PDB file of C-alpha atoms in Angstrom:
ATOM      1  CA  SER A1201     -34.943  14.736  85.254  1.00 79.00           C
ATOM      2  CA  TYR A1202     -37.252  12.139  86.114  1.00 90.00           C
ATOM      3  CA  GLU A1203     -40.501  12.333  88.672  1.00 94.00           C
ATOM      4  CA  LEU A1204     -42.552  10.438  90.893  1.00 97.00           C
ATOM      5  CA  THR A1205     -45.597  11.949  92.020  1.00 98.00           C
ATOM      6  CA  GLN A1206     -48.096  10.664  94.528  1.00 98.00           C
ATOM      7  CA  PRO A1207     -50.845  12.265  96.588  1.00 98.00           C
ATOM      8  CA  PRO A1208     -49.529  13.964  99.699  1.00 98.00           C
ATOM      9  CA  SER A1209     -51.823  12.992 102.087  1.00 98.00           C
ATOM     10  CA  MET A1210     -54.944  10.646 103.010  1.00 97.00           C
ATOM     11  CA  SER A1211     -56.871   9.314 105.499  1.00 98.00           C
ATOM     12  CA  VAL A1212     -58.853   6.128 105.515  1.00 98.00           C
ATOM     13  CA  SER A1213     -60.771   4.477 108.293  1.00 98.00           C
ATOM     14  CA  PRO A1214     -59.699   1.177 110.302  1.00 97.00           C
ATOM     15  CA  GLY A1215     -60.278  -2.211 108.508  1.00 97.00           C
ATOM     16  CA  GLN A1216     -60.772  -0.450 105.119  1.00 98.00           C
ATOM     17  CA  THR A1217     -58.624  -0.521 102.489  1.00 98.00           C
ATOM     18  CA  ALA A1218     -55.915   2.291 101.379  1.00 98.00           C
ATOM     19  CA  SER A1219     -54.973   2.606  97.794  1.00 98.00           C
ATOM     20  CA  ILE A1220     -51.468   5.135  97.421  1.00 98.00           C
ATOM     21  CA  THR A1221     -50.441   6.286  93.695  1.00 98.00           C
ATOM     22  CA  CYS A1222     -47.224   6.521  92.383  1.00 98.00           C
ATOM     23  CA  SER A1223     -47.766   7.877  88.625  1.00 97.00           C
ATOM     24  CA  GLY A1224     -44.214   8.001  86.989  1.00 95.00           C
ATOM     25  CA  ASP A1225     -43.161   7.628  83.238  1.00 92.00           C
ATOM     26  CA  LYS A1226     -43.258   3.812  82.495  1.00 91.00           C
ATOM     27  CA  VAL A1227     -43.209   3.326  86.235  1.00 93.00           C
ATOM     28  CA  GLY A1228     -45.364   0.451  84.987  1.00 89.00           C
ATOM     29  CA  THR A1229     -41.809  -1.250  83.025  1.00 90.00           C
ATOM     30  CA  LYS A1230     -40.025  -0.864  86.519  1.00 92.00           C
ATOM     31  CA  ASP A1231     -39.153  -2.414  89.818  1.00 93.00           C
ATOM     32  CA  VAL A1232     -40.674   0.026  91.833  1.00 96.00           C
ATOM     33  CA  SER A1233     -40.112  -0.262  96.111  1.00 98.00           C
ATOM     34  CA  TRP A1234     -42.651   1.107  98.208  1.00 98.00           C
ATOM     35  CA  TYR A1235     -40.924   2.086 102.010  1.00 98.00           C
ATOM     36  CA  GLN A1236     -42.670   2.990 105.434  1.00 98.00           C
ATOM     37  CA  GLN A1237     -41.082   5.769 107.897  1.00 98.00           C
ATOM     38  CA  LYS A1238     -42.784   6.344 111.382  1.00 98.00           C
ATOM     39  CA  PRO A1239     -42.089   9.354 113.185  1.00 97.00           C
ATOM     40  CA  GLY A1240     -38.283   9.825 113.783  1.00 97.00           C
ATOM     41  CA  GLN A1241     -37.295   6.136 112.628  1.00 98.00           C
ATOM     42  CA  SER A1242     -35.541   4.929 109.117  1.00 98.00           C
ATOM     43  CA  PRO A1243     -37.951   3.762 106.374  1.00 98.00           C
ATOM     44  CA  VAL A1244     -38.636   0.576 106.131  1.00 98.00           C
ATOM     45  CA  LEU A1245     -39.266  -1.363 103.312  1.00 98.00           C
ATOM     46  CA  VAL A1246     -42.494  -2.784 102.635  1.00 98.00           C
ATOM     47  CA  ILE A1247     -42.364  -4.064  98.674  1.00 98.00           C
ATOM     48  CA  TYR A1248     -40.116  -4.375  96.190  1.00 97.00           C
ATOM     49  CA  GLN A1249     -39.569  -5.397  92.472  1.00 96.00           C
ATOM     50  CA  ARG A1250     -43.574  -4.211  92.270  1.00 95.00           C
ATOM     51  CA  SER A1251     -45.580  -6.687  94.751  1.00 96.00           C
ATOM     52  CA  THR A1252     -42.885  -8.768  96.582  1.00 97.00           C
ATOM     53  CA  ARG A1253     -42.981  -8.350 100.348  1.00 98.00           C
ATOM     54  CA  PRO A1254     -39.623  -9.105 102.556  1.00 97.00           C
ATOM     55  CA  SER A1255     -40.387 -11.436 105.068  1.00 96.00           C
ATOM     56  CA  GLY A1256     -41.901  -9.490 108.267  1.00 96.00           C
ATOM     57  CA  ILE A1257     -44.192  -7.220 106.761  1.00 98.00           C
ATOM     58  CA  PRO A1258     -47.806  -8.479 107.446  1.00 97.00           C
ATOM     59  CA  GLY A1259     -49.684 -10.173 104.078  1.00 97.00           C
ATOM     60  CA  ARG A1260     -52.211  -6.592 104.216  1.00 98.00           C
ATOM     61  CA  PHE A1261     -49.703  -4.849 102.061  1.00 98.00           C
ATOM     62  CA  SER A1262     -49.287  -5.565  98.436  1.00 98.00           C
ATOM     63  CA  GLY A1263     -47.874  -3.740  95.922  1.00 97.00           C
ATOM     64  CA  SER A1264     -49.116  -3.623  91.781  1.00 96.00           C
ATOM     65  CA  THR A1265     -48.292  -1.735  88.682  1.00 94.00           C
ATOM     66  CA  SER A1266     -50.696  -0.712  85.454  1.00 91.00           C
ATOM     67  CA  GLY A1267     -49.138   1.536  82.439  1.00 89.00           C
ATOM     68  CA  ASN A1268     -47.955   4.896  84.418  1.00 94.00           C
ATOM     69  CA  THR A1269     -48.573   3.844  87.815  1.00 96.00           C
ATOM     70  CA  ALA A1270     -47.759   2.169  90.529  1.00 97.00           C
ATOM     71  CA  THR A1271     -50.045   1.309  93.139  1.00 98.00           C
ATOM     72  CA  LEU A1272     -49.430   0.286  97.213  1.00 98.00           C
ATOM     73  CA  THR A1273     -52.341  -1.570  98.910  1.00 98.00           C
ATOM     74  CA  ILE A1274     -53.132  -2.196 103.022  1.00 98.00           C
ATOM     75  CA  SER A1275     -55.910  -3.972 103.150  1.00 98.00           C
ATOM     76  CA  GLY A1276     -57.509  -3.969 106.184  1.00 97.00           C
ATOM     77  CA  THR A1277     -55.415  -0.963 107.941  1.00 98.00           C
ATOM     78  CA  GLN A1278     -54.429  -1.207 111.397  1.00 98.00           C
ATOM     79  CA  ALA A1279     -53.540   2.032 113.349  1.00 98.00           C
ATOM     80  CA  MET A1280     -49.891   0.889 113.598  1.00 98.00           C
ATOM     81  CA  ASP A1281     -50.170   1.459 109.383  1.00 98.00           C
ATOM     82  CA  GLU A1282     -49.745   5.793 109.720  1.00 98.00           C
ATOM     83  CA  ALA A1283     -47.225   6.389 108.564  1.00 98.00           C
ATOM     84  CA  ASP A1284     -44.902   8.323 105.424  1.00 98.00           C
ATOM     85  CA  TYR A1285     -45.310   5.946 102.433  1.00 98.00           C
ATOM     86  CA  TYR A1286     -42.850   5.945  99.294  1.00 98.00           C
ATOM     87  CA  CYS A1287     -42.473   4.372  96.492  1.00 98.00           C
ATOM     88  CA  GLN A1288     -38.849   4.672  94.751  1.00 98.00           C
ATOM     89  CA  ALA A1289     -37.868   3.623  91.208  1.00 97.00           C
ATOM     90  CA  TRP A1290     -34.643   3.422  89.208  1.00 95.00           C
ATOM     91  CA  TYR A1291     -34.326   5.729  86.380  1.00 94.00           C
ATOM     92  CA  SER A1292     -30.847   5.993  84.272  1.00 90.00           C
ATOM     93  CA  SER A1293     -28.752   4.956  86.681  1.00 91.00           C
ATOM     94  CA  THR A1294     -30.950   7.872  89.133  1.00 95.00           C
ATOM     95  CA  VAL A1295     -32.840   6.546  91.794  1.00 97.00           C
ATOM     96  CA  VAL A1296     -35.913   8.541  92.473  1.00 97.00           C
ATOM     97  CA  PHE A1297     -38.234   8.667  95.460  1.00 98.00           C
ATOM     98  CA  GLY A1298     -41.926  10.068  95.238  1.00 98.00           C
ATOM     99  CA  GLY A1299     -42.243  13.055  97.605  1.00 98.00           C
ATOM    100  CA  GLY A1300     -44.355  10.858  99.982  1.00 98.00           C
ATOM    101  CA  THR A1301     -47.771  10.158 101.148  1.00 98.00           C
ATOM    102  CA  LYS A1302     -48.931  11.253 104.666  1.00 98.00           C
ATOM    103  CA  LEU A1303     -51.770   8.073 105.772  1.00 98.00           C
ATOM    104  CA  THR A1304     -53.534   8.983 108.808  1.00 98.00           C
ATOM    105  CA  VAL A1305     -55.871   6.094 109.661  1.00 98.00           C
TER     106      VAL A1305
ATOM    107  CA  GLN B 351     -28.975 -10.488 111.500  1.00 96.00           C
ATOM    108  CA  VAL B 352     -27.850  -7.403 109.227  1.00 98.00           C
ATOM    109  CA  GLN B 353     -27.169  -3.972 111.514  1.00 98.00           C
ATOM    110  CA  LEU B 354     -25.910  -0.773 109.874  1.00 98.00           C
ATOM    111  CA  VAL B 355     -24.904   1.732 112.921  1.00 98.00           C
ATOM    112  CA  GLN B 356     -24.215   5.395 111.826  1.00 98.00           C
ATOM    113  CA  SER B 357     -21.820   8.239 113.475  1.00 98.00           C
ATOM    114  CA  GLY B 358     -23.410  10.910 116.017  1.00 98.00           C
ATOM    115  CA  ALA B 359     -24.968  13.915 115.443  1.00 98.00           C
ATOM    116  CA  GLU B 360     -23.005  16.370 113.980  1.00 98.00           C
ATOM    117  CA  VAL B 361     -22.864  20.841 113.684  1.00 98.00           C
ATOM    118  CA  ARG B 362     -20.827  22.373 111.212  1.00 98.00           C
ATOM    119  CA  LYS B 363     -20.543  25.353 109.768  1.00 98.00           C
ATOM    120  CA  PRO B 364     -21.266  27.381 106.215  1.00 98.00           C
ATOM    121  CA  GLY B 365     -18.173  26.009 104.074  1.00 98.00           C
ATOM    122  CA  ALA B 366     -17.014  23.400 106.175  1.00 98.00           C
ATOM    123  CA  SER B 367     -17.017  19.835 106.113  1.00 98.00           C
ATOM    124  CA  VAL B 368     -18.716  16.332 107.395  1.00 98.00           C
ATOM    125  CA  LYS B 369     -17.496  12.856 107.022  1.00 98.00           C
ATOM    126  CA  VAL B 370     -20.654  10.175 108.435  1.00 98.00           C
ATOM    127  CA  SER B 371     -19.848   6.512 108.829  1.00 98.00           C
ATOM    128  CA  CYS B 372     -21.548   3.817 108.722  1.00 98.00           C
ATOM    129  CA  LYS B 373     -20.654   0.643 110.100  1.00 98.00           C
ATOM    130  CA  THR B 374     -22.645  -2.514 108.902  1.00 98.00           C
ATOM    131  CA  SER B 375     -22.235  -6.483 110.287  1.00 98.00           C
ATOM    132  CA  GLY B 376     -24.572  -9.719 110.026  1.00 98.00           C
ATOM    133  CA  TYR B 377     -23.639  -9.985 106.192  1.00 98.00           C
ATOM    134  CA  ILE B 378     -20.739 -10.181 103.894  1.00 98.00           C
ATOM    135  CA  PHE B 379     -19.776  -6.579 103.476  1.00 98.00           C
ATOM    136  CA  THR B 380     -18.365  -6.794  99.840  1.00 98.00           C
ATOM    137  CA  GLY B 381     -21.373  -8.213  98.228  1.00 97.00           C
ATOM    138  CA  HIS B 382     -23.509  -5.423  98.462  1.00 98.00           C
ATOM    139  CA  TYR B 383     -23.690  -2.072  97.495  1.00 98.00           C
ATOM    140  CA  ILE B 384     -24.148   0.870 100.136  1.00 98.00           C
ATOM    141  CA  HIS B 385     -26.203   4.013  98.706  1.00 98.00           C
ATOM    142  CA  TRP B 386     -26.762   7.461 100.834  1.00 98.00           C
ATOM    143  CA  LEU B 387     -29.459   8.966 100.859  1.00 98.00           C
ATOM    144  CA  ARG B 388     -31.182  12.571 103.169  1.00 98.00           C
ATOM    145  CA  GLN B 389     -33.922  13.896 104.803  1.00 98.00           C
ATOM    146  CA  ALA B 390     -34.396  17.340 105.223  1.00 98.00           C
ATOM    147  CA  PRO B 391     -36.879  18.556 107.945  1.00 97.00           C
ATOM    148  CA  GLY B 392     -40.100  17.462 107.557  1.00 96.00           C
ATOM    149  CA  GLN B 393     -39.087  17.170 103.904  1.00 98.00           C
ATOM    150  CA  GLY B 394     -38.780  13.824 101.737  1.00 98.00           C
ATOM    151  CA  LEU B 395     -36.198  11.064 100.842  1.00 98.00           C
ATOM    152  CA  GLU B 396     -33.336  12.307  98.324  1.00 98.00           C
ATOM    153  CA  TRP B 397     -30.742   9.896  97.091  1.00 98.00           C
ATOM    154  CA  MET B 398     -27.160  11.460  96.659  1.00 98.00           C
ATOM    155  CA  GLY B 399     -25.022   7.952  95.786  1.00 98.00           C
ATOM    156  CA  TRP B 400     -23.822   4.844  95.725  1.00 98.00           C
ATOM    157  CA  VAL B 401     -20.118   3.218  96.994  1.00 98.00           C
ATOM    158  CA  ASN B 402     -19.673  -0.401  95.687  1.00 98.00           C
ATOM    159  CA  SER B 403     -18.171  -2.214  99.065  1.00 98.00           C
ATOM    160  CA  ASN B 404     -15.846  -4.238  96.578  1.00 97.00           C
ATOM    161  CA  THR B 405     -14.522  -2.214  94.534  1.00 98.00           C
ATOM    162  CA  GLY B 406     -14.503   1.381  96.056  1.00 98.00           C
ATOM    163  CA  GLY B 407     -16.565   2.259  93.185  1.00 98.00           C
ATOM    164  CA  THR B 408     -18.916   5.235  93.566  1.00 98.00           C
ATOM    165  CA  ASN B 409     -21.669   6.640  91.456  1.00 97.00           C
ATOM    166  CA  TYR B 410     -23.096  10.544  92.716  1.00 98.00           C
ATOM    167  CA  ALA B 411     -26.695  11.950  91.601  1.00 97.00           C
ATOM    168  CA  GLN B 412     -25.649  14.907  89.564  1.00 95.00           C
ATOM    169  CA  ARG B 413     -25.891  17.605  91.697  1.00 96.00           C
ATOM    170  CA  PHE B 414     -23.858  16.260  94.684  1.00 97.00           C
ATOM    171  CA  GLN B 415     -21.034  15.382  92.236  1.00 97.00           C
ATOM    172  CA  ASP B 416     -18.645  18.107  92.960  1.00 97.00           C
ATOM    173  CA  ARG B 417     -19.168  18.081  96.896  1.00 98.00           C
ATOM    174  CA  VAL B 418     -19.563  14.323  98.073  1.00 98.00           C
ATOM    175  CA  THR B 419     -16.804  11.329  98.381  1.00 98.00           C
ATOM    176  CA  MET B 420     -17.932   8.006  99.213  1.00 98.00           C
ATOM    177  CA  THR B 421     -15.511   5.853 100.727  1.00 98.00           C
ATOM    178  CA  ARG B 422     -15.662   2.126 102.673  1.00 98.00           C
ATOM    179  CA  ASP B 423     -13.044   0.565 104.547  1.00 98.00           C
ATOM    180  CA  THR B 424     -13.645  -3.308 104.054  1.00 98.00           C
ATOM    181  CA  SER B 425     -11.470  -3.983 107.014  1.00 98.00           C
ATOM    182  CA  THR B 426     -13.631  -2.880 109.126  1.00 98.00           C
ATOM    183  CA  SER B 427     -17.234  -2.845 107.034  1.00 98.00           C
ATOM    184  CA  THR B 428     -17.776   0.159 107.113  1.00 98.00           C
ATOM    185  CA  ALA B 429     -18.851   2.971 104.955  1.00 98.00           C
ATOM    186  CA  TYR B 430     -18.530   6.824 104.769  1.00 98.00           C
ATOM    187  CA  MET B 431     -19.721   9.482 103.118  1.00 98.00           C
ATOM    188  CA  GLU B 432     -17.995  13.242 103.101  1.00 98.00           C
ATOM    189  CA  LEU B 433     -19.761  15.809 102.432  1.00 98.00           C
ATOM    190  CA  ASN B 434     -17.909  19.653 101.312  1.00 98.00           C
ATOM    191  CA  ARG B 435     -18.877  23.047 101.178  1.00 98.00           C
ATOM    192  CA  LEU B 436     -21.733  22.656 103.398  1.00 98.00           C
ATOM    193  CA  ARG B 437     -25.135  25.084 103.486  1.00 98.00           C
ATOM    194  CA  TYR B 438     -27.612  25.823 105.439  1.00 98.00           C
ATOM    195  CA  ASP B 439     -29.877  23.726 103.417  1.00 98.00           C
ATOM    196  CA  ASP B 440     -27.396  20.454 103.721  1.00 98.00           C
ATOM    197  CA  SER B 441     -29.442  20.031 107.565  1.00 98.00           C
ATOM    198  CA  ALA B 442     -30.570  16.896 106.648  1.00 98.00           C
ATOM    199  CA  VAL B 443     -31.082  13.193 108.426  1.00 98.00           C
ATOM    200  CA  TYR B 444     -28.186  11.714 106.731  1.00 98.00           C
ATOM    201  CA  TYR B 445     -29.083   7.385 105.984  1.00 98.00           C
ATOM    202  CA  CYS B 446     -26.777   5.003 104.698  1.00 98.00           C
ATOM    203  CA  ALA B 447     -28.629   1.949 103.442  1.00 98.00           C
ATOM    204  CA  ARG B 448     -28.116  -1.622 101.234  1.00 98.00           C
ATOM    205  CA  TYR B 449     -29.051  -2.485  98.508  1.00 97.00           C
ATOM    206  CA  GLY B 450     -30.736  -5.343  98.296  1.00 94.00           C
ATOM    207  CA  GLY B 451     -30.073  -6.061  94.989  1.00 88.00           C
ATOM    208  CA  ASN B 452     -33.481  -5.910  93.241  1.00 89.00           C
ATOM    209  CA  SER B 453     -33.739  -2.306  92.373  1.00 92.00           C
ATOM    210  CA  GLU B 454     -34.618  -2.547  96.683  1.00 96.00           C
ATOM    211  CA  PHE B 455     -32.476  -0.839  99.841  1.00 98.00           C
ATOM    212  CA  ASP B 456     -33.228  -3.476 102.270  1.00 97.00           C
ATOM    213  CA  HIS B 457     -31.667  -2.308 105.602  1.00 98.00           C
ATOM    214  CA  TRP B 458     -31.008   1.159 107.012  1.00 98.00           C
ATOM    215  CA  GLY B 459     -29.018   2.993 109.116  1.00 98.00           C
ATOM    216  CA  GLN B 460     -30.965   4.918 112.286  1.00 98.00           C
ATOM    217  CA  GLY B 461     -29.720   8.176 110.825  1.00 98.00           C
ATOM    218  CA  THR B 462     -27.357  11.032 111.361  1.00 98.00           C
ATOM    219  CA  LEU B 463     -28.483  14.493 111.730  1.00 98.00           C
ATOM    220  CA  VAL B 464     -25.938  17.364 110.282  1.00 98.00           C
ATOM    221  CA  THR B 465     -27.041  20.570 111.180  1.00 98.00           C
ATOM    222  CA  VAL B 466     -25.457  23.790 109.385  1.00 98.00           C
ATOM    223  CA  SER B 467     -25.230  26.494 111.730  1.00 98.00           C
ATOM    224  CA  SER B 468     -23.126  30.046 112.294  1.00 97.00           C
TER     225      SER B 468
END
């Protein structure tokens, strides 16, 4: 089975840049999506196709991939960005999620 | 606007079945697959499978293959997920999500809490 690996947690000061990684086999060749989930809420799509922001998502969210790693970057992190973040990709007709990263601001 | 509204919380005994609904609006129902996912308490997201809203075709994650059935009703723009032979570790929030077509889930339901308890 395929796995996507994320750091369980990370902490960033307000105004700083948070970079959340997602590693897995050939992730750099896949259309990786990222979701933000706040406590008690449904996940919200923040990045798809590696680097595309849906309408309504602030410009401080960006995505990139390289080799076996995808990265979600939040520039100028705000308190409202404190949440769990999940990466997601398709492997052989199966959807795989990373284990999630709890971002503390 | 696109909306996915799920049915309410359920409590079931081990071995029973549960059926969760996902009523959609704000878009052409048959134009997007509906996927089902779940999240156990304090855990991450787990994908269960999808239903083709147009044809009714399905694809299930291997671990749910023999216990889950996903259907849809085009007349009411509603998708359904039924999970059988429930176990204690099936207790989770179950989500439906619209597949955007570029590998992503662009809209999610509010979630349905299913509790398996004797």
